[in-house]
């Protein structure tokens, strides 16, 4: 029983680490997509690109932003799960997360 709990805590901890890495990766993608939009806007001003390409860049940027927010959400859930699995989840933790949602 104790070994099983230890394995569950370890899994939860690894999920937190993976979630954190994913946040950083998705943030880099988002920054790249934001730069792409800026470049597309400048290219459009110079008639080097079509408005369709700009719209596609904007769409890609919003998809990247959505993926970044999902990664942040997954990180929060994995951190709460780690605390729950380790028996450290408190009412204050839940209040803190709830304050983000209001």
Coordinates of N, CA and C in Angstrom, one line a residue:
X1 N 0.8 -1.2 0.0 CA 0.0 0.0 0.0 C 0.9 1.3 0.0
X2 N 1.9 1.3 0.9 CA 2.8 2.4 1.0 C 3.6 2.6 -0.3
X3 N 4.0 1.5 -0.9 CA 4.8 1.6 -2.2 C 3.9 2.1 -3.3
X4 N 2.6 1.7 -3.3 CA 1.7 2.1 -4.3 C 1.5 3.6 -4.2
X5 N 1.3 4.1 -3.0 CA 1.2 5.6 -2.8 C 2.4 6.3 -3.2
X6 N 3.6 5.8 -2.9 CA 4.8 6.4 -3.4 C 4.9 6.5 -4.9
X7 N 4.5 5.4 -5.6 CA 4.4 5.5 -7.0 C 3.5 6.5 -7.6
X8 N 2.3 6.6 -6.9 CA 1.3 7.6 -7.4 C 1.8 9.0 -7.2
X9 N 2.5 9.3 -6.1 CA 3.0 10.6 -5.8 C 4.1 10.9 -6.9
X10 N 4.9 9.9 -7.2 CA 6.0 10.1 -8.2 C 5.4 10.4 -9.5
X11 N 4.4 9.6 -9.9 CA 3.7 9.9 -11.2 C 3.1 11.3 -11.2
X12 N 2.5 11.7 -10.2 CA 1.9 13.0 -10.1 C 3.0 14.1 -10.2
X13 N 4.1 13.9 -9.6 CA 5.2 14.8 -9.6 C 5.7 14.9 -11.1
X14 N 5.9 13.8 -11.7 CA 6.4 13.8 -13.1 C 5.4 14.5 -14.0
X15 N 4.1 14.4 -13.7 CA 3.1 15.1 -14.5 C 3.2 16.6 -14.3
X16 N 3.5 17.0 -13.1 CA 3.8 18.5 -12.9 C 5.0 19.0 -13.7
X17 N 6.0 18.2 -13.7 CA 7.2 18.6 -14.4 C 7.0 18.6 -15.9
X18 N 6.3 17.6 -16.4 CA 5.9 17.6 -17.9 C 5.0 18.8 -18.2
X19 N 4.0 19.0 -17.4 CA 3.1 20.2 -17.6 C 3.9 21.5 -17.7
X20 N 4.8 21.6 -16.8 CA 5.6 22.9 -16.8 C 6.4 23.0 -18.1
X21 N 7.0 21.9 -18.5 CA 7.8 22.0 -19.8 C 6.9 22.3 -20.9
X22 N 5.7 21.8 -20.9 CA 4.7 22.0 -22.0 C 4.3 23.5 -22.0
X23 N 4.2 24.1 -20.8 CA 3.9 25.6 -20.8 C 5.0 26.4 -21.5
X24 N 6.2 26.1 -21.1 CA 7.3 26.8 -21.7 C 7.4 26.6 -23.3
X25 N 7.1 25.4 -23.7 CA 7.1 25.1 -25.2 C 6.0 25.9 -25.9
X26 N 4.8 25.8 -25.3 CA 3.6 26.5 -25.9 C 3.8 28.0 -25.9
X27 N 4.5 28.5 -24.9 CA 4.8 30.0 -24.8 C 5.7 30.4 -25.9
X28 N 6.7 29.6 -26.2 CA 7.6 29.8 -27.3 C 6.9 29.8 -28.6
X29 N 6.0 28.8 -28.8 CA 5.2 28.8 -30.0 C 4.4 30.0 -30.2
X30 N 3.7 30.4 -29.1 CA 2.9 31.6 -29.1 C 3.7 32.8 -29.5
X31 N 4.8 33.0 -28.9 CA 5.7 34.2 -29.3 C 6.1 34.2 -30.8
X32 N 6.4 33.0 -31.3 CA 6.7 32.9 -32.7 C 5.5 33.2 -33.6
X33 N 4.3 32.8 -33.2 CA 3.1 33.1 -34.0 C 2.8 34.6 -33.9
X34 N 3.0 35.2 -32.8 CA 2.8 36.6 -32.7 C 3.8 37.4 -33.6
X35 N 5.0 37.0 -33.6 CA 6.0 37.6 -34.5 C 5.6 37.4 -36.0
X36 N 5.0 36.2 -36.3 CA 4.6 35.9 -37.6 C 3.5 36.9 -38.0
X37 N 2.5 37.2 -37.1 CA 1.5 38.1 -37.4 C 2.0 39.5 -37.7
X38 N 3.0 39.9 -36.9 CA 3.6 41.2 -37.1 C 4.3 41.3 -38.5
X39 N 5.0 40.3 -38.8 CA 5.7 40.2 -40.1 C 4.7 40.2 -41.3
X40 N 3.6 39.5 -41.1 CA 2.5 39.5 -42.1 C 1.9 40.8 -42.3
X41 N 1.7 41.5 -41.2 CA 1.1 42.9 -41.2 C 2.0 43.8 -42.0
X42 N 3.3 43.8 -41.7 CA 4.3 44.6 -42.4 C 4.3 44.2 -43.9
X43 N 4.3 42.9 -44.2 CA 4.4 42.5 -45.6 C 3.2 42.9 -46.4
X44 N 2.0 42.9 -45.7 CA 0.8 43.3 -46.3 C 0.8 44.8 -46.7
X45 N 1.4 45.6 -45.8 CA 1.5 47.1 -46.0 C 2.4 47.3 -47.3
X46 N 3.4 46.5 -47.5 CA 4.3 46.6 -48.6 C 3.8 45.9 -49.8
X47 N 2.6 45.3 -49.8 CA 2.0 44.5 -50.9 C 2.9 43.3 -51.2
X48 N 3.5 42.7 -50.2 CA 4.3 41.5 -50.4 C 3.5 40.3 -50.0
X49 N 2.4 40.5 -49.4 CA 1.6 39.4 -48.9 C 0.1 39.7 -49.0
X50 N -0.7 38.7 -49.1 CA -2.2 38.9 -49.2 C -2.8 39.0 -47.8
X51 N -4.0 39.6 -47.8 CA -4.7 39.6 -46.5 C -5.1 38.2 -46.1
X52 N -5.3 37.3 -47.0 CA -5.6 35.9 -46.6 C -4.5 35.3 -45.8
X53 N -3.2 35.6 -46.2 CA -2.1 35.1 -45.4 C -2.0 35.7 -44.0
X54 N -2.4 37.0 -44.0 CA -2.4 37.6 -42.7 C -3.5 37.0 -41.8
X55 N -4.6 36.8 -42.3 CA -5.7 36.1 -41.6 C -5.3 34.7 -41.1
X56 N -4.6 34.0 -42.0 CA -4.1 32.7 -41.6 C -3.1 32.8 -40.4
X57 N -2.3 33.8 -40.5 CA -1.3 34.0 -39.4 C -2.0 34.3 -38.1
X58 N -3.1 35.1 -38.2 CA -3.8 35.5 -37.0 C -4.5 34.3 -36.4
X59 N -5.1 33.4 -37.3 CA -5.8 32.2 -36.9 C -4.8 31.3 -36.1
X60 N -3.6 31.2 -36.7 CA -2.5 30.3 -36.1 C -2.1 30.9 -34.8
X61 N -2.1 32.2 -34.6 CA -1.7 32.8 -33.4 C -2.7 32.5 -32.3
X62 N -4.0 32.6 -32.7 CA -5.0 32.3 -31.7 C -5.1 30.8 -31.3
X63 N -4.8 29.9 -32.2 CA -4.7 28.5 -31.9 C -3.5 28.3 -30.9
X64 N -2.4 29.0 -31.1 CA -1.2 28.9 -30.2 C -1.6 29.4 -28.9
X65 N -2.3 30.5 -28.8 CA -2.7 31.1 -27.5 C -3.6 30.1 -26.8
X66 N -4.6 29.5 -27.5 CA -5.5 28.5 -26.9 C -4.7 27.3 -26.3
X67 N -3.7 26.8 -27.1 CA -2.9 25.7 -26.7 C -2.0 26.1 -25.4
X68 N -1.6 27.3 -25.4 CA -0.8 27.8 -24.2 C -1.7 27.9 -23.0
X69 N -2.9 28.4 -23.1 CA -3.9 28.4 -22.0 C -4.2 27.0 -21.5
X70 N -4.4 26.1 -22.5 CA -4.7 24.7 -22.1 C -3.5 24.1 -21.3
X71 N -2.3 24.4 -21.7 CA -1.1 23.9 -21.0 C -1.1 24.5 -19.6
X72 N -1.4 25.8 -19.4 CA -1.4 26.4 -18.1 C -2.5 25.7 -17.2
X73 N -3.7 25.4 -17.8 CA -4.8 24.8 -17.1 C -4.3 23.4 -16.7
X74 N -3.7 22.6 -17.6 CA -3.2 21.3 -17.3 C -2.2 21.3 -16.1
X75 N -1.4 22.3 -16.1 CA -0.4 22.5 -15.1 C -1.0 22.7 -13.7
X76 N -2.0 23.5 -13.7 CA -2.8 23.8 -12.4 C -3.4 22.5 -11.9
X77 N -4.0 21.8 -12.8 CA -4.7 20.5 -12.4 C -3.7 19.5 -12.0
X78 N -2.5 19.4 -12.6 CA -1.5 18.4 -12.2 C -0.9 18.8 -10.9
X79 N -0.8 20.1 -10.6 CA -0.2 20.5 -9.3 C -1.2 20.2 -8.2
X80 N -2.5 20.5 -8.5 CA -3.5 20.1 -7.5 C -3.6 18.6 -7.2
X81 N -3.4 17.9 -8.3 CA -3.5 16.4 -8.2 C -2.3 15.9 -7.4
X82 N -1.1 16.5 -7.6 CA 0.1 16.1 -6.8 C -0.2 16.4 -5.3
X83 N -0.7 17.6 -5.0 CA -1.0 17.9 -3.6 C -2.0 16.9 -3.0
X84 N -3.0 16.6 -3.8 CA -4.1 15.7 -3.3 C -3.5 14.3 -3.1
X85 N -2.7 13.8 -4.0 CA -2.1 12.5 -3.9 C -1.1 12.4 -2.7
X86 N -0.4 13.5 -2.5 CA 0.5 13.5 -1.3 C -0.2 13.8 0.0
X87 N -1.5 14.1 -0.1 CA -2.2 14.4 1.2 C -2.0 15.8 1.7
X88 N -1.6 16.7 0.8 CA -1.2 18.1 1.2 C -2.2 19.1 0.7
X89 N -3.2 18.7 0.0 CA -4.2 19.6 -0.6 C -5.0 20.3 0.6
X90 N -5.1 21.6 0.5 CA -5.8 22.3 1.6 C -6.9 23.2 1.0
X91 N -7.8 23.6 1.9 CA -8.8 24.5 1.5 C -8.2 25.8 0.9
X92 N -7.1 26.3 1.4 CA -6.5 27.5 0.9 C -6.0 27.3 -0.5
X93 N -5.5 26.1 -0.9 CA -5.2 25.8 -2.3 C -6.4 26.0 -3.2
X94 N -7.5 25.4 -2.8 CA -8.7 25.5 -3.6 C -9.2 26.9 -3.7
X95 N -9.1 27.7 -2.6 CA -9.5 29.1 -2.6 C -8.6 29.9 -3.6
X96 N -7.4 29.6 -3.5 CA -6.4 30.3 -4.4 C -6.7 30.1 -5.8
X97 N -6.9 28.8 -6.2 CA -7.3 28.5 -7.6 C -8.6 29.1 -7.9
X98 N -9.6 29.1 -7.0 CA -10.9 29.7 -7.3 C -10.8 31.2 -7.5
X99 N -9.9 31.8 -6.9 CA -9.7 33.3 -7.1 C -9.3 33.6 -8.5
X100 N -8.5 32.7 -9.1 CA -8.1 32.9 -10.5 C -9.4 32.8 -11.5
X101 N -10.3 32.0 -11.1 CA -11.5 31.8 -11.9 C -12.5 32.9 -11.8
X102 N -12.5 33.7 -10.8 CA -13.4 34.8 -10.7 C -13.0 36.1 -11.3

